[in-house]
């Protein structure tokens, strides 16, 4: 789908200072994201994603008031396009910066700098989890989340897997039984490398902002650490954990168990949203 052409009239109205051919379009798990010079338009890919827009707006407004040391997208306005399809949309501020290049962390100085800033971000999220206003506003990860997740994977995804794929999934789901129920920190919920933006100064990156807070909740910081490890590798994750001192084997085990669910989480979201492309990608190692 050519978003610039299909929704050209809407984008021209929402991004009047930008030339349509120069707009950048990115495809996220839940939204098509059209990046203009100073603002971003989010177009839900499915009806389910559209229904979640009000929750997303409320969370972003809360995050904008926190002192996380990084910028987060701020909602400017949301609406619904005129016409038969009634396309919903959300307009956000644009945050400058780009995700890290794949080879950036091969430089030790860069890796140490990035790891320290990730640790600072996670520390800010942990402190925010102790804020009474934040705890009153954000949802908590349910105590039975992983049990329901395992049940849903078996019910909705197992029929799409090979025998070996089901065995692999069963091993990964069994590891979730030992996870404690923690809600002490604000958890981004999708802290993959593509959602973290950096600006470079004097040869070193500075953490500029974090995108895509759709899954933000009070939960276990091991979830965000698992995403960092998945995006940048186990060796880099050790750098992020290093300021904490001696290894926390309980945390390490939680990180590993959660990281092993990422593909299944993607597939489960996708099958419910009717997103065949994301579903195929999530189940690639289970077929």
Short mmCIF file of C-alpha atoms in Angstrom, two decimals:
data_model
loop_
_atom_site.label_atom_id
_atom_site.label_comp_id
_atom_site.label_asym_id
_atom_site.label_seq_id
_atom_site.Cartn_x
_atom_site.Cartn_y
_atom_site.Cartn_z
CA UNK A 1 0.00 0.00 0.00
CA UNK A 2 1.32 3.44 -0.95
CA UNK A 3 0.29 5.47 2.09
CA UNK A 4 1.36 8.77 0.55
CA UNK A 5 -1.03 8.26 -2.38
CA UNK A 6 -3.84 6.42 -0.63
CA UNK A 7 -4.13 9.04 2.12
CA UNK A 8 -2.68 11.99 0.23
CA UNK A 9 -5.50 14.45 0.97
CA UNK A 10 -5.43 13.72 4.70
CA UNK A 11 -1.63 13.97 4.90
CA UNK A 12 -1.62 17.25 2.96
CA UNK A 13 -4.04 18.67 5.54
CA UNK A 14 -2.16 17.36 8.56
CA UNK A 15 1.35 18.08 7.23
CA UNK A 16 0.83 21.25 5.17
CA UNK A 17 4.48 22.34 5.30
CA UNK A 18 5.82 19.09 3.83
CA UNK A 19 6.03 17.94 0.23
CA UNK A 20 4.19 14.61 -0.11
CA UNK A 21 7.01 12.93 -2.05
CA UNK A 22 9.50 13.72 0.72
CA UNK A 23 7.49 12.24 3.57
CA UNK A 24 9.01 9.17 5.22
CA UNK A 25 6.63 6.27 5.85
CA UNK A 26 7.49 3.61 8.42
CA UNK A 27 5.49 0.49 9.16
CA UNK A 28 5.20 -0.40 12.81
CA UNK A 29 3.47 -3.38 14.35
CA UNK A 30 0.28 -1.40 14.97
CA UNK A 31 0.53 1.77 12.89
CA UNK A 32 1.72 3.26 9.64
CA UNK A 33 3.83 6.22 10.75
CA UNK A 34 4.26 9.17 8.40
CA UNK A 35 7.15 11.40 9.42
CA UNK A 36 7.03 15.07 8.51
CA UNK A 37 9.48 17.87 9.22
CA UNK A 38 8.12 18.71 12.67
CA UNK A 39 5.27 16.31 13.36
CA UNK A 40 4.32 12.68 12.88
CA UNK A 41 1.02 11.16 11.77
CA UNK A 42 0.06 7.72 13.08
CA UNK A 43 -2.47 5.77 11.02
CA UNK A 44 -3.69 2.56 12.71
CA UNK A 45 -3.17 -0.54 10.60
CA UNK A 46 -6.18 -2.35 12.04
CA UNK A 47 -9.46 -1.60 13.81
CA UNK A 48 -8.04 -3.00 17.03
CA UNK A 49 -5.12 -0.56 16.87
CA UNK A 50 -7.54 2.30 16.15
CA UNK A 51 -9.59 1.41 19.24
CA UNK A 52 -6.46 1.75 21.39
CA UNK A 53 -5.68 5.33 20.29
CA UNK A 54 -7.35 7.07 23.27
CA UNK A 55 -5.32 4.94 25.70
CA UNK A 56 -2.17 5.80 23.79
CA UNK A 57 -2.91 9.53 24.00
CA UNK A 58 -3.48 9.37 27.77
CA UNK A 59 -0.23 7.49 28.35
CA UNK A 60 1.80 9.89 26.21
CA UNK A 61 0.45 12.89 28.07
CA UNK A 62 1.45 11.30 31.36
CA UNK A 63 4.94 10.47 30.09
CA UNK A 64 5.47 14.02 28.87
CA UNK A 65 5.22 15.21 32.47
CA UNK A 66 7.83 12.81 33.82
CA UNK A 67 11.52 13.61 34.21
CA UNK A 68 12.94 10.67 32.27
CA UNK A 69 15.85 12.63 30.83
CA UNK A 70 14.70 11.89 27.26
CA UNK A 71 11.98 13.23 25.02
CA UNK A 72 8.81 11.29 24.35
CA UNK A 73 6.27 12.02 21.59
CA UNK A 74 3.57 14.45 22.71
CA UNK A 75 0.03 14.25 21.29
CA UNK A 76 -1.00 17.32 19.32
CA UNK A 77 -4.45 16.14 18.28
CA UNK A 78 -6.36 13.09 17.15
CA UNK A 79 -9.30 12.83 14.83
CA UNK A 80 -11.08 10.98 12.12
CA UNK A 81 -10.88 11.76 8.43
CA UNK A 82 -14.03 12.67 6.54
CA UNK A 83 -15.32 10.18 4.01
CA UNK A 84 -16.68 6.68 3.86
CA UNK A 85 -13.73 5.01 5.58
CA UNK A 86 -13.60 7.46 8.49
CA UNK A 87 -9.86 6.88 8.88
CA UNK A 88 -8.72 7.62 12.46
CA UNK A 89 -5.38 9.33 13.02
CA UNK A 90 -3.12 10.69 15.71
CA UNK A 91 -0.69 13.58 15.26
CA UNK A 92 2.40 13.70 17.49
CA UNK A 93 5.42 15.92 17.90
CA UNK A 94 8.46 14.67 16.01
CA UNK A 95 11.57 13.78 17.98
CA UNK A 96 14.88 14.38 16.24
CA UNK A 97 17.37 11.56 16.03
CA UNK A 98 17.80 8.14 14.45
CA UNK A 99 18.13 4.54 15.70
CA UNK A 100 21.71 3.35 16.11
CA UNK A 101 23.38 1.85 13.07
CA UNK A 102 23.86 -1.89 13.29
CA UNK A 103 27.65 -1.56 13.54
CA UNK A 104 27.75 1.40 15.93
CA UNK A 105 28.39 -0.66 19.05
CA UNK A 106 31.52 -2.25 17.62
CA UNK A 107 33.34 0.84 18.94
CA UNK A 108 33.99 0.28 22.64
CA UNK A 109 33.64 3.96 23.58
CA UNK A 110 30.31 4.14 21.80
CA UNK A 111 29.09 0.91 23.40
CA UNK A 112 30.02 2.11 26.90
CA UNK A 113 28.33 5.48 26.28
CA UNK A 114 25.14 3.90 24.96
CA UNK A 115 25.00 1.33 27.77
CA UNK A 116 25.33 4.04 30.43
CA UNK A 117 22.48 6.01 28.88
CA UNK A 118 20.25 2.96 28.67
CA UNK A 119 20.98 2.34 32.37
CA UNK A 120 20.04 5.96 33.16
CA UNK A 121 16.78 5.62 31.22
CA UNK A 122 15.88 2.42 33.04
CA UNK A 123 16.69 4.09 36.35
CA UNK A 124 14.30 6.92 35.48
CA UNK A 125 11.55 4.45 34.64
CA UNK A 126 12.14 2.64 37.94
CA UNK A 127 11.88 5.90 39.89
CA UNK A 128 8.71 6.85 38.00
CA UNK A 129 7.21 3.57 39.16
CA UNK A 130 7.35 4.91 42.73
CA UNK A 131 5.42 8.07 41.82
CA UNK A 132 1.89 7.92 43.24
CA UNK A 133 0.33 9.80 40.31
CA UNK A 134 2.00 7.48 37.84
CA UNK A 135 0.93 4.37 39.72
CA UNK A 136 -2.65 5.67 39.77
CA UNK A 137 -2.69 6.41 36.04
CA UNK A 138 -0.88 3.51 34.40
CA UNK A 139 -2.21 -0.04 34.18
CA UNK A 140 -0.46 -2.84 36.06
CA UNK A 141 0.62 -5.98 34.31
CA UNK A 142 -1.93 -8.58 35.50
CA UNK A 143 -0.72 -11.28 37.88
CA UNK A 144 -2.00 -13.99 35.55
CA UNK A 145 -0.61 -12.41 32.41
CA UNK A 146 1.83 -15.15 31.48
CA UNK A 147 -0.62 -17.95 32.27
CA UNK A 148 -3.18 -16.40 29.95
CA UNK A 149 -0.49 -15.74 27.37
CA UNK A 150 0.50 -19.41 27.34
CA UNK A 151 -3.13 -20.50 27.06
CA UNK A 152 -3.74 -18.08 24.20
CA UNK A 153 -0.63 -19.18 22.31
CA UNK A 154 -1.74 -22.81 22.52
CA UNK A 155 -5.31 -21.99 21.51
CA UNK A 156 -4.59 -19.52 18.69
CA UNK A 157 -1.14 -20.27 17.33
CA UNK A 158 -0.37 -23.97 17.84
CA UNK A 159 -2.54 -24.97 14.88
CA UNK A 160 -0.26 -22.89 12.66
CA UNK A 161 2.97 -24.53 13.88
CA UNK A 162 4.83 -27.66 12.95
CA UNK A 163 5.32 -30.43 15.51
CA UNK A 164 8.84 -29.23 16.23
CA UNK A 165 7.58 -25.67 16.46
CA UNK A 166 5.02 -26.65 19.11
CA UNK A 167 7.70 -28.43 21.12
CA UNK A 168 9.89 -25.34 21.02
CA UNK A 169 6.97 -23.13 22.07
CA UNK A 170 6.10 -25.46 24.94
CA UNK A 171 9.66 -25.17 26.30
CA UNK A 172 9.49 -21.40 26.13
CA UNK A 173 6.06 -21.23 27.73
CA UNK A 174 7.10 -23.57 30.57
CA UNK A 175 9.82 -21.11 31.60
CA UNK A 176 7.15 -18.46 32.25
CA UNK A 177 5.74 -20.46 35.17
CA UNK A 178 8.62 -19.31 37.39
CA UNK A 179 8.28 -15.58 36.68
CA UNK A 180 7.28 -13.53 39.73
CA UNK A 181 4.57 -10.86 39.47
CA UNK A 182 6.38 -7.51 39.67
CA UNK A 183 4.87 -4.05 39.14
CA UNK A 184 7.53 -1.85 40.69
CA UNK A 185 8.72 0.02 37.57
CA UNK A 186 7.31 1.80 34.57
CA UNK A 187 8.00 -0.55 31.67
CA UNK A 188 8.06 0.66 28.07
CA UNK A 189 7.06 -2.76 26.81
CA UNK A 190 8.71 -2.56 23.37
CA UNK A 191 12.15 -1.04 23.93
CA UNK A 192 13.58 -2.41 20.70
CA UNK A 193 16.45 -0.61 19.00
CA UNK A 194 14.14 0.88 16.35
CA UNK A 195 12.21 2.79 19.04
CA UNK A 196 15.24 4.49 20.62
CA UNK A 197 16.56 7.61 18.89
CA UNK A 198 20.08 9.02 19.15
CA UNK A 199 21.89 12.20 18.11
CA UNK A 200 25.65 12.27 17.58
CA UNK A 201 27.96 14.90 19.09
CA UNK A 202 31.75 14.78 18.92
CA UNK A 203 31.68 11.19 17.75
CA UNK A 204 29.45 9.88 20.53
CA UNK A 205 25.69 9.27 20.61
CA UNK A 206 23.30 11.06 22.94
CA UNK A 207 19.95 9.47 23.79
CA UNK A 208 17.44 11.86 22.23
CA UNK A 209 14.09 10.18 22.68
CA UNK A 210 12.03 7.02 22.88
CA UNK A 211 9.09 6.21 20.61
CA UNK A 212 6.15 3.79 20.58
CA UNK A 213 4.82 3.66 24.14
CA UNK A 214 1.71 1.65 23.21
CA UNK A 215 2.44 -1.07 25.79
CA UNK A 216 3.61 1.10 28.70
CA UNK A 217 2.56 -0.30 32.08
CA UNK A 218 3.74 -0.97 35.61
CA UNK A 219 5.65 -4.22 35.41
CA UNK A 220 8.97 -6.03 35.52
CA UNK A 221 12.00 -4.07 34.21
CA UNK A 222 13.30 -7.41 32.91
CA UNK A 223 10.94 -6.87 29.94
CA UNK A 224 12.77 -3.75 28.78
CA UNK A 225 16.14 -5.35 29.44
CA UNK A 226 15.09 -8.35 27.35
CA UNK A 227 14.20 -6.00 24.48
CA UNK A 228 17.57 -4.25 24.75
CA UNK A 229 19.33 -7.61 24.64
CA UNK A 230 17.27 -8.72 21.65
CA UNK A 231 18.08 -5.52 19.80
CA UNK A 232 21.79 -5.18 20.61
CA UNK A 233 22.99 -8.60 21.73
CA UNK A 234 23.81 -10.37 24.99
CA UNK A 235 27.30 -8.86 25.31
CA UNK A 236 25.92 -5.33 25.15
CA UNK A 237 23.19 -6.20 27.66
CA UNK A 238 25.92 -7.15 30.14
CA UNK A 239 27.29 -3.60 29.81
CA UNK A 240 23.88 -2.18 30.66
CA UNK A 241 23.61 -4.42 33.71
CA UNK A 242 27.19 -3.80 34.88
CA UNK A 243 26.47 -0.65 36.97
CA UNK A 244 24.29 -2.80 39.22
CA UNK A 245 27.33 -4.63 40.57
CA UNK A 246 27.34 -8.39 41.04
CA UNK A 247 25.16 -10.43 38.66
CA UNK A 248 21.54 -10.83 39.70
CA UNK A 249 20.81 -14.37 38.59
CA UNK A 250 17.09 -13.98 39.21
CA UNK A 251 16.97 -10.97 36.91
CA UNK A 252 19.08 -12.75 34.29
CA UNK A 253 16.71 -15.72 34.28
CA UNK A 254 13.67 -13.44 33.95
CA UNK A 255 15.27 -11.60 31.05
CA UNK A 256 15.99 -14.86 29.23
CA UNK A 257 12.48 -16.25 29.75
CA UNK A 258 10.80 -13.05 28.56
CA UNK A 259 13.08 -12.63 25.57
CA UNK A 260 12.12 -16.11 24.37
CA UNK A 261 8.47 -15.00 24.14
CA UNK A 262 9.00 -12.06 21.79
CA UNK A 263 8.26 -13.86 18.54
CA UNK A 264 5.18 -15.52 20.04
CA UNK A 265 3.97 -12.16 21.37
CA UNK A 266 4.35 -10.65 17.92
CA UNK A 267 2.43 -13.50 16.33
CA UNK A 268 -0.37 -13.34 18.89
CA UNK A 269 -0.85 -9.59 18.42
CA UNK A 270 -0.78 -10.09 14.67
CA UNK A 271 -3.37 -12.85 14.47
CA UNK A 272 -5.75 -10.79 16.56
CA UNK A 273 -5.20 -7.68 14.49
CA UNK A 274 -5.50 -9.60 11.23
CA UNK A 275 -1.95 -8.68 10.19
CA UNK A 276 -0.76 -11.57 8.03
CA UNK A 277 2.72 -10.13 7.42
CA UNK A 278 3.55 -9.72 11.10
CA UNK A 279 2.03 -13.13 11.83
CA UNK A 280 4.23 -14.88 9.28
CA UNK A 281 7.33 -13.14 10.62
CA UNK A 282 6.52 -14.02 14.24
CA UNK A 283 5.96 -17.70 13.44
CA UNK A 284 8.89 -18.09 11.07
CA UNK A 285 10.88 -20.28 13.51
CA UNK A 286 7.86 -22.36 14.52
CA UNK A 287 6.83 -23.69 11.11
#
